[in-house]
mmCIF file of C-alpha atoms in Angstrom:
data_model
loop_
_atom_site.group_PDB
_atom_site.id
_atom_site.type_symbol
_atom_site.label_atom_id
_atom_site.label_comp_id
_atom_site.label_asym_id
_atom_site.label_seq_id
_atom_site.Cartn_x
_atom_site.Cartn_y
_atom_site.Cartn_z
ATOM 1 C CA MET A 17 -29.428 -3.222 9.715
ATOM 2 C CA SER A 18 -25.736 -1.624 9.559
ATOM 3 C CA GLU A 19 -22.750 -3.891 9.754
ATOM 4 C CA ILE A 20 -21.645 -4.852 13.304
ATOM 5 C CA ASP A 21 -18.166 -4.122 14.536
ATOM 6 C CA LEU A 22 -16.742 -7.444 16.014
ATOM 7 C CA LYS A 23 -14.222 -5.433 17.699
ATOM 8 C CA ALA A 24 -16.615 -3.667 19.722
ATOM 9 C CA VAL A 25 -18.727 -6.894 20.797
ATOM 10 C CA ASP A 26 -17.787 -9.169 23.696
ATOM 11 C CA LEU A 27 -17.824 -12.694 21.811
ATOM 12 C CA ASN A 28 -18.707 -14.296 25.045
ATOM 13 C CA LEU A 29 -22.082 -13.056 24.276
ATOM 14 C CA LEU A 30 -22.395 -15.751 21.720
ATOM 15 C CA VAL A 31 -22.013 -18.382 24.159
ATOM 16 C CA THR A 32 -24.703 -16.791 26.316
ATOM 17 C CA LEU A 33 -27.093 -16.753 23.423
ATOM 18 C CA ASP A 34 -26.213 -20.285 22.374
ATOM 19 C CA ALA A 35 -27.244 -21.187 26.271
ATOM 20 C CA LEU A 36 -30.449 -19.348 26.122
ATOM 21 C CA LEU A 37 -31.585 -20.648 23.130
ATOM 22 C CA THR A 38 -30.861 -24.288 24.040
ATOM 23 C CA GLU A 39 -32.162 -23.732 27.545
ATOM 24 C CA ARG A 40 -35.067 -21.291 26.945
ATOM 25 C CA SER A 41 -34.959 -20.167 30.349
ATOM 26 C CA VAL A 42 -32.683 -17.395 31.843
ATOM 27 C CA SER A 43 -32.203 -19.269 35.128
ATOM 28 C CA ARG A 44 -31.176 -22.499 33.391
ATOM 29 C CA ALA A 45 -29.059 -20.714 30.992
ATOM 30 C CA ALA A 46 -27.437 -19.005 34.054
ATOM 31 C CA ARG A 47 -26.766 -22.168 35.826
ATOM 32 C CA ARG A 48 -25.295 -23.828 32.492
ATOM 33 C CA LEU A 49 -22.936 -20.686 32.421
ATOM 34 C CA GLY A 50 -22.032 -20.609 36.025
ATOM 35 C CA VAL A 51 -23.203 -17.099 36.662
ATOM 36 C CA GLY A 52 -25.998 -15.499 38.569
ATOM 37 C CA GLN A 53 -29.574 -15.110 37.142
ATOM 38 C CA PRO A 54 -29.151 -11.215 36.963
ATOM 39 C CA ALA A 55 -25.857 -11.475 35.199
ATOM 40 C CA ALA A 56 -27.476 -13.713 32.682
ATOM 41 C CA SER A 57 -30.580 -11.180 32.223
ATOM 42 C CA HIS A 58 -27.942 -8.417 31.704
ATOM 43 C CA ARG A 59 -26.291 -10.345 28.961
ATOM 44 C CA LEU A 60 -29.837 -11.031 27.081
ATOM 45 C CA ALA A 61 -30.347 -7.374 27.144
ATOM 46 C CA GLN A 62 -27.030 -6.569 25.579
ATOM 47 C CA LEU A 63 -27.787 -9.303 22.826
ATOM 48 C CA ARG A 64 -31.086 -7.867 22.265
ATOM 49 C CA GLU A 65 -29.666 -4.244 21.879
ATOM 50 C CA LEU A 66 -26.824 -5.481 19.674
ATOM 51 C CA LEU A 67 -28.953 -7.609 17.293
ATOM 52 C CA ASP A 68 -31.908 -5.452 17.557
ATOM 53 C CA ASP A 69 -34.383 -8.300 18.287
ATOM 54 C CA PRO A 70 -35.910 -9.765 21.519
ATOM 55 C CA LEU A 71 -34.415 -13.182 20.689
ATOM 56 C CA LEU A 72 -36.541 -14.767 23.242
ATOM 57 C CA VAL A 73 -39.956 -13.704 24.683
ATOM 58 C CA ARG A 74 -42.085 -14.963 27.364
ATOM 59 C CA SER A 75 -45.098 -17.149 26.423
ATOM 60 C CA GLY A 76 -47.045 -18.285 29.591
ATOM 61 C CA ARG A 77 -44.628 -19.678 31.947
ATOM 62 C CA ARG A 78 -41.629 -20.286 29.586
ATOM 63 C CA MET A 79 -39.711 -18.582 26.992
ATOM 64 C CA VAL A 80 -39.704 -19.129 23.354
ATOM 65 C CA PRO A 81 -37.455 -18.014 20.589
ATOM 66 C CA THR A 82 -38.711 -15.321 18.131
ATOM 67 C CA PRO A 83 -38.085 -16.108 14.260
ATOM 68 C CA ARG A 84 -34.716 -14.377 14.388
ATOM 69 C CA GLY A 85 -33.510 -16.318 17.400
ATOM 70 C CA GLU A 86 -34.934 -19.628 16.020
ATOM 71 C CA ALA A 87 -32.780 -18.860 12.850
ATOM 72 C CA LEU A 88 -29.573 -18.198 14.677
ATOM 73 C CA ALA A 89 -29.805 -21.295 16.994
ATOM 74 C CA ALA A 90 -28.371 -23.973 14.704
ATOM 75 C CA PRO A 91 -25.660 -21.861 12.794
ATOM 76 C CA LEU A 92 -24.661 -20.656 16.299
ATOM 77 C CA ALA A 93 -24.070 -24.111 17.516
ATOM 78 C CA ARG A 94 -21.800 -24.872 14.617
ATOM 79 C CA LEU A 95 -19.943 -21.688 14.987
ATOM 80 C CA LEU A 96 -19.123 -22.404 18.510
ATOM 81 C CA ALA A 97 -18.300 -26.073 17.945
ATOM 82 C CA ASP A 98 -16.015 -25.206 15.162
ATOM 83 C CA ALA A 99 -14.348 -22.562 17.821
ATOM 84 C CA ARG A 100 -13.765 -25.198 20.314
ATOM 85 C CA ARG A 101 -12.106 -27.811 17.760
ATOM 86 C CA LEU A 102 -9.957 -24.751 16.551
ATOM 87 C CA LEU A 103 -8.599 -24.035 20.236
ATOM 88 C CA GLN A 104 -8.141 -27.873 21.057
ATOM 89 C CA GLN A 105 -6.396 -28.877 18.144
ATOM 90 C CA ARG A 106 -2.782 -29.224 17.457
ATOM 91 C CA PRO A 107 -0.757 -29.751 14.308
ATOM 92 C CA ALA A 108 -0.645 -33.133 13.459
ATOM 93 C CA PHE A 109 3.022 -34.768 13.520
ATOM 94 C CA ASP A 110 3.721 -37.974 12.419
ATOM 95 C CA PRO A 111 7.779 -39.078 12.426
ATOM 96 C CA ALA A 112 7.131 -42.020 10.241
ATOM 97 C CA THR A 113 5.893 -39.721 7.400
ATOM 98 C CA THR A 114 7.254 -36.429 8.178
ATOM 99 C CA GLU A 115 9.818 -34.797 5.641
ATOM 100 C CA ALA A 116 10.589 -32.008 8.257
ATOM 101 C CA GLY A 117 14.147 -30.629 8.528
ATOM 102 C CA PHE A 118 15.428 -29.387 12.047
ATOM 103 C CA THR A 119 18.339 -26.603 12.128
ATOM 104 C CA VAL A 120 20.842 -26.960 15.046
ATOM 105 C CA LEU A 121 23.240 -24.069 15.986
ATOM 106 C CA SER A 122 26.385 -26.109 17.078
ATOM 107 C CA PRO A 123 29.793 -25.602 18.124
ATOM 108 C CA ASP A 124 32.382 -27.244 15.868
ATOM 109 C CA VAL A 125 33.575 -29.377 18.665
ATOM 110 C CA LEU A 126 30.077 -31.333 18.557
ATOM 111 C CA ALA A 127 30.479 -32.180 15.081
ATOM 112 C CA PRO A 128 31.487 -35.903 15.369
ATOM 113 C CA VAL A 129 28.044 -36.830 17.575
ATOM 114 C CA LEU A 130 25.817 -35.144 14.951
ATOM 115 C CA PRO A 131 25.723 -37.739 12.616
ATOM 116 C CA GLY A 132 25.031 -40.282 15.173
ATOM 117 C CA ILE A 133 22.161 -38.319 16.390
ATOM 118 C CA LEU A 134 20.599 -38.050 12.893
ATOM 119 C CA ALA A 135 21.083 -42.023 12.414
ATOM 120 C CA ARG A 136 18.859 -42.216 15.633
ATOM 121 C CA ILE A 137 16.447 -39.942 14.759
ATOM 122 C CA ARG A 138 15.766 -41.562 11.389
ATOM 123 C CA THR A 139 14.944 -44.834 12.876
ATOM 124 C CA GLU A 140 11.703 -43.021 13.585
ATOM 125 C CA ALA A 141 11.553 -40.455 11.184
ATOM 126 C CA PRO A 142 13.323 -41.846 7.834
ATOM 127 C CA ASN A 143 12.523 -38.889 5.787
ATOM 128 C CA ALA A 144 13.814 -36.192 8.406
ATOM 129 C CA SER A 145 16.795 -34.175 8.048
ATOM 130 C CA LEU A 146 19.315 -32.117 10.187
ATOM 131 C CA THR A 147 21.046 -28.785 9.351
ATOM 132 C CA VAL A 148 24.135 -27.935 11.457
ATOM 133 C CA VAL A 149 24.840 -24.213 11.399
ATOM 134 C CA PRO A 150 28.422 -23.234 13.013
ATOM 135 C CA ARG A 151 28.453 -21.457 16.235
ATOM 136 C CA GLY A 152 31.200 -19.257 15.233
ATOM 137 C CA THR A 153 30.421 -15.589 16.406
ATOM 138 C CA ARG A 154 26.750 -15.791 15.941
ATOM 139 C CA ASP A 155 24.728 -14.768 19.037
ATOM 140 C CA PRO A 156 22.392 -17.911 19.845
ATOM 141 C CA GLN A 157 19.485 -15.555 21.068
ATOM 142 C CA LEU A 158 19.373 -13.489 18.133
ATOM 143 C CA ALA A 159 19.464 -16.518 16.062
ATOM 144 C CA LEU A 160 16.690 -18.184 18.053
ATOM 145 C CA ASP A 161 14.693 -15.012 18.282
ATOM 146 C CA ASP A 162 14.685 -14.555 14.215
ATOM 147 C CA GLY A 163 14.036 -18.335 13.726
ATOM 148 C CA LEU A 164 17.194 -18.829 11.870
ATOM 149 C CA VAL A 165 17.968 -22.156 13.980
ATOM 150 C CA ASP A 166 15.598 -24.573 16.139
ATOM 151 C CA LEU A 167 17.969 -25.286 18.822
ATOM 152 C CA ALA A 168 21.244 -23.894 20.010
ATOM 153 C CA LEU A 169 23.883 -25.900 21.514
ATOM 154 C CA VAL A 170 25.633 -23.349 24.018
ATOM 155 C CA PRO A 171 28.422 -23.563 26.870
ATOM 156 C CA SER A 172 26.220 -22.216 29.488
ATOM 157 C CA LEU A 173 22.496 -22.075 30.281
ATOM 158 C CA GLN A 174 21.108 -18.992 28.409
ATOM 159 C CA GLU A 175 17.518 -18.178 29.601
ATOM 160 C CA GLY A 176 17.174 -14.791 28.269
ATOM 161 C CA PRO A 177 13.809 -13.400 27.187
ATOM 162 C CA GLY A 178 11.627 -15.677 25.509
ATOM 163 C CA LEU A 179 14.281 -18.665 25.632
ATOM 164 C CA MET A 180 13.990 -22.027 27.487
ATOM 165 C CA ALA A 181 17.343 -23.981 28.348
ATOM 166 C CA ARG A 182 18.502 -27.369 29.692
ATOM 167 C CA GLY A 183 21.930 -28.361 30.895
ATOM 168 C CA LEU A 184 23.081 -31.457 29.077
ATOM 169 C CA GLY A 185 26.246 -32.319 30.900
ATOM 170 C CA ALA A 186 30.131 -31.177 30.519
ATOM 171 C CA LEU A 187 32.931 -31.929 28.060
ATOM 172 C CA HIS A 188 36.157 -33.332 30.043
ATOM 173 C CA LEU A 189 39.234 -32.746 28.218
ATOM 174 C CA GLY A 190 42.026 -34.868 27.805
ATOM 175 C CA VAL A 191 45.096 -34.894 25.588
ATOM 176 C CA VAL A 192 44.894 -36.502 21.913
ATOM 177 C CA ALA A 193 48.053 -37.950 20.233
ATOM 178 C CA ARG A 194 48.721 -40.395 17.463
ATOM 179 C CA VAL A 195 49.411 -44.011 18.285
ATOM 180 C CA GLY A 196 53.264 -44.148 18.736
ATOM 181 C CA HIS A 197 53.661 -40.791 19.605
ATOM 182 C CA PRO A 198 57.274 -40.591 20.996
ATOM 183 C CA ALA A 199 55.874 -38.497 24.279
ATOM 184 C CA VAL A 200 53.566 -41.048 25.451
ATOM 185 C CA CYS A 201 54.752 -43.716 27.762
ATOM 186 C CA ASP A 202 52.577 -46.525 29.165
ATOM 187 C CA GLY A 203 49.299 -44.598 27.940
ATOM 188 C CA ALA A 204 50.121 -41.522 30.107
ATOM 189 C CA LEU A 205 51.832 -38.049 29.359
ATOM 190 C CA SER A 206 53.812 -35.788 31.673
ATOM 191 C CA ALA A 207 53.061 -32.039 32.041
ATOM 192 C CA GLU A 208 56.685 -31.428 31.020
ATOM 193 C CA ASP A 209 56.335 -33.444 27.875
ATOM 194 C CA TRP A 210 53.019 -32.082 27.049
ATOM 195 C CA VAL A 211 54.121 -28.559 27.117
ATOM 196 C CA ALA A 212 57.388 -29.329 25.310
ATOM 197 C CA TRP A 213 55.793 -30.924 22.270
ATOM 198 C CA PRO A 214 53.916 -28.298 19.817
ATOM 199 C CA HIS A 215 50.147 -28.053 20.470
ATOM 200 C CA VAL A 216 47.112 -27.776 17.614
ATOM 201 C CA MET A 217 44.723 -24.826 18.733
ATOM 202 C CA VAL A 218 41.403 -24.509 17.134
ATOM 203 C CA ARG A 219 40.471 -20.864 17.009
ATOM 204 C CA THR A 220 36.691 -20.390 17.080
ATOM 205 C CA GLY A 221 36.576 -16.626 16.711
ATOM 206 C CA ALA A 222 35.821 -16.142 20.351
ATOM 207 C CA PRO A 223 38.047 -13.300 21.836
ATOM 208 C CA GLY A 224 40.594 -13.825 24.570
ATOM 209 C CA ARG A 225 42.924 -16.637 25.311
ATOM 210 C CA SER A 226 41.448 -20.331 25.402
ATOM 211 C CA MET A 227 40.757 -22.093 28.857
ATOM 212 C CA VAL A 228 43.636 -24.518 28.018
ATOM 213 C CA GLU A 229 46.057 -21.728 27.448
ATOM 214 C CA ARG A 230 44.957 -20.320 30.780
ATOM 215 C CA ALA A 231 45.103 -23.602 32.783
ATOM 216 C CA ILE A 232 48.749 -24.160 31.577
ATOM 217 C CA GLU A 233 49.936 -20.827 32.497
ATOM 218 C CA ALA A 234 47.964 -21.202 36.041
ATOM 219 C CA ALA A 235 50.280 -24.223 36.575
ATOM 220 C CA GLY A 236 53.412 -22.358 35.651
ATOM 221 C CA TYR A 237 54.018 -23.564 31.947
ATOM 222 C CA THR A 238 54.006 -22.130 28.485
ATOM 223 C CA ARG A 239 52.822 -24.101 25.695
ATOM 224 C CA ARG A 240 53.824 -24.055 22.131
ATOM 225 C CA VAL A 241 51.329 -23.747 19.426
ATOM 226 C CA GLY A 242 52.339 -25.586 16.086
ATOM 227 C CA LEU A 243 49.137 -25.433 14.128
ATOM 228 C CA VAL A 244 46.300 -23.144 14.417
ATOM 229 C CA THR A 245 42.942 -24.348 12.448
ATOM 230 C CA PRO A 246 39.453 -23.341 12.594
ATOM 231 C CA THR A 247 37.731 -26.711 13.160
ATOM 232 C CA PHE A 248 37.806 -29.453 15.275
ATOM 233 C CA LEU A 249 37.856 -32.164 12.732
ATOM 234 C CA ALA A 250 40.767 -30.478 11.118
ATOM 235 C CA ALA A 251 42.816 -30.607 14.343
ATOM 236 C CA LEU A 252 42.129 -34.364 14.598
ATOM 237 C CA PHE A 253 43.605 -35.278 11.065
ATOM 238 C CA ALA A 254 46.434 -33.033 11.903
ATOM 239 C CA VAL A 255 47.258 -34.756 14.905
ATOM 240 C CA ALA A 256 46.808 -38.222 13.123
ATOM 241 C CA ASP A 257 49.526 -37.392 10.681
ATOM 242 C CA THR A 258 51.935 -35.427 12.905
ATOM 243 C CA ASP A 259 53.383 -35.304 16.218
ATOM 244 C CA LEU A 260 51.027 -32.520 17.414
ATOM 245 C CA LEU A 261 49.179 -32.782 20.563
ATOM 246 C CA PHE A 262 45.561 -31.712 20.938
ATOM 247 C CA ALA A 263 43.507 -30.901 24.202
ATOM 248 C CA ALA A 264 40.081 -32.148 23.415
ATOM 249 C CA PRO A 265 36.989 -33.376 24.867
ATOM 250 C CA ARG A 266 37.341 -37.170 25.756
ATOM 251 C CA ALA A 267 33.959 -38.472 25.082
ATOM 252 C CA LEU A 268 33.853 -36.813 21.710
ATOM 253 C CA VAL A 269 37.128 -37.876 20.286
ATOM 254 C CA ARG A 270 36.703 -41.764 21.535
ATOM 255 C CA ARG A 271 34.093 -42.045 18.605
ATOM 256 C CA THR A 272 36.595 -41.025 15.863
ATOM 257 C CA ALA A 273 40.199 -42.179 17.734
ATOM 258 C CA ALA A 274 40.078 -45.526 16.355
ATOM 259 C CA ARG A 275 39.463 -44.680 12.594
ATOM 260 C CA LEU A 276 42.105 -42.039 12.826
ATOM 261 C CA GLY A 277 44.688 -44.028 14.937
ATOM 262 C CA LEU A 278 44.609 -42.004 17.689
ATOM 263 C CA VAL A 279 44.783 -42.118 21.530
ATOM 264 C CA VAL A 280 43.103 -40.225 24.084
ATOM 265 C CA LEU A 281 45.048 -39.801 27.485
ATOM 266 C CA PRO A 282 44.435 -38.010 30.625
ATOM 267 C CA ALA A 283 45.057 -34.423 30.680
ATOM 268 C CA PRO A 284 48.695 -34.092 32.844
ATOM 269 C CA LEU A 285 47.309 -30.833 34.384
ATOM 270 C CA PRO A 286 43.899 -29.954 35.644
ATOM 271 C CA LEU A 287 41.549 -28.762 33.145
ATOM 272 C CA PRO A 288 38.286 -27.107 33.321
ATOM 273 C CA ALA A 289 35.293 -28.893 32.128
ATOM 274 C CA VAL A 290 33.229 -27.193 29.505
ATOM 275 C CA PRO A 291 29.246 -27.113 30.191
ATOM 276 C CA VAL A 292 26.986 -27.639 27.605
ATOM 277 C CA ALA A 293 23.508 -26.741 27.251
ATOM 278 C CA ALA A 294 20.545 -26.797 24.946
ATOM 279 C CA ALA A 295 18.209 -23.614 24.233
ATOM 280 C CA TRP A 296 15.281 -23.199 22.259
ATOM 281 C CA HIS A 297 12.753 -20.317 21.830
ATOM 282 C CA GLU A 298 9.647 -20.673 24.075
ATOM 283 C CA ARG A 299 7.251 -20.349 21.276
ATOM 284 C CA PHE A 300 8.334 -23.880 20.387
ATOM 285 C CA GLN A 301 8.014 -25.162 23.702
ATOM 286 C CA GLN A 302 4.583 -27.286 23.160
ATOM 287 C CA ASP A 303 5.176 -27.914 19.217
ATOM 288 C CA ALA A 304 5.022 -31.796 18.772
ATOM 289 C CA GLN A 305 7.563 -31.574 15.765
ATOM 290 C CA HIS A 306 9.967 -29.288 17.744
ATOM 291 C CA ARG A 307 9.452 -31.524 20.818
ATOM 292 C CA PHE A 308 10.292 -34.871 18.732
ATOM 293 C CA PHE A 309 13.586 -33.368 17.237
ATOM 294 C CA ARG A 310 14.599 -31.400 20.509
ATOM 295 C CA GLU A 311 13.977 -34.598 22.991
ATOM 296 C CA ARG A 312 16.027 -36.935 20.922
ATOM 297 C CA ILE A 313 18.996 -34.558 20.265
ATOM 298 C CA ILE A 314 18.985 -33.702 24.015
ATOM 299 C CA ALA A 315 18.737 -37.447 25.038
ATOM 300 C CA ALA A 316 21.716 -38.437 22.684
ATOM 301 C CA LEU A 317 23.927 -35.675 23.849
ATOM 302 C CA GLU A 318 23.133 -36.381 27.494
ATOM 303 C CA GLU A 319 24.319 -39.974 26.958
ATOM 304 C CA VAL A 320 27.403 -38.874 25.138
ATOM 305 C CA LEU A 321 28.565 -36.245 27.829
ATOM 306 C CA GLY A 322 27.550 -38.811 30.686
ATOM 307 C CA ARG A 323 30.465 -40.909 29.331
ATOM 308 C CA GLY A 324 32.900 -38.023 30.191
#
């Protein structure tokens, strides 16, 4: 007998053959399969042609398997049981023993939060690790598509092809100054003093003017930039050691303000909030390992952003 080309075979016929060999009746096999008796008879005819054997023959008022059919019964049952297990199983994931890593594409401004997130994750997964990839000018869609990162923290919901996304909240800006800054009076800062003193600006590589600069100009002022730095943390250290002022997310700066001798003041002019969302590729939506990391990172960020 020539080799059978599986591409040309309807593998559902194997399910039918198993039912026929088990029930030894076309009508009972049809009921078991949820099809009509003519459909079951047609499938038996296809099987006979495919395997070049009658498989089941009538003996009196019942059907009995041929030697070929008898030989197929047990291995066929095992094959279908294995197929069911294969389709039902999911990769096991145990946080307590995993040594998995998780890669997050993140804007630099969220850097102060990430060590605390890792500490929370490690209470359940002590051997897990996080890798943070700076956002810079990287396209989150491409990074997720190519598998370079597992999760992207982005300033807006980006539901591109194959992406899942969830809004986490917003960053509300305040003004950061060193303790004892001469422009700060009773925990407040006037708009005139804010624009009179030089500012720190974080340049991320994004084109155009920053939202802070646009807001100041919309109010009829012009700000002075005394330092341009590529990172959020460098800006905080500069403010701690100088009289520079820095417009930054209040909830994030509060986590490091006391250590660096900083105060966080209300913005003297209306500044737009910065939305934050998490995005991931849909192929990981049901993956247990990805879901473990993703849910804990999202929950931690929602908690921080909820504080304003």
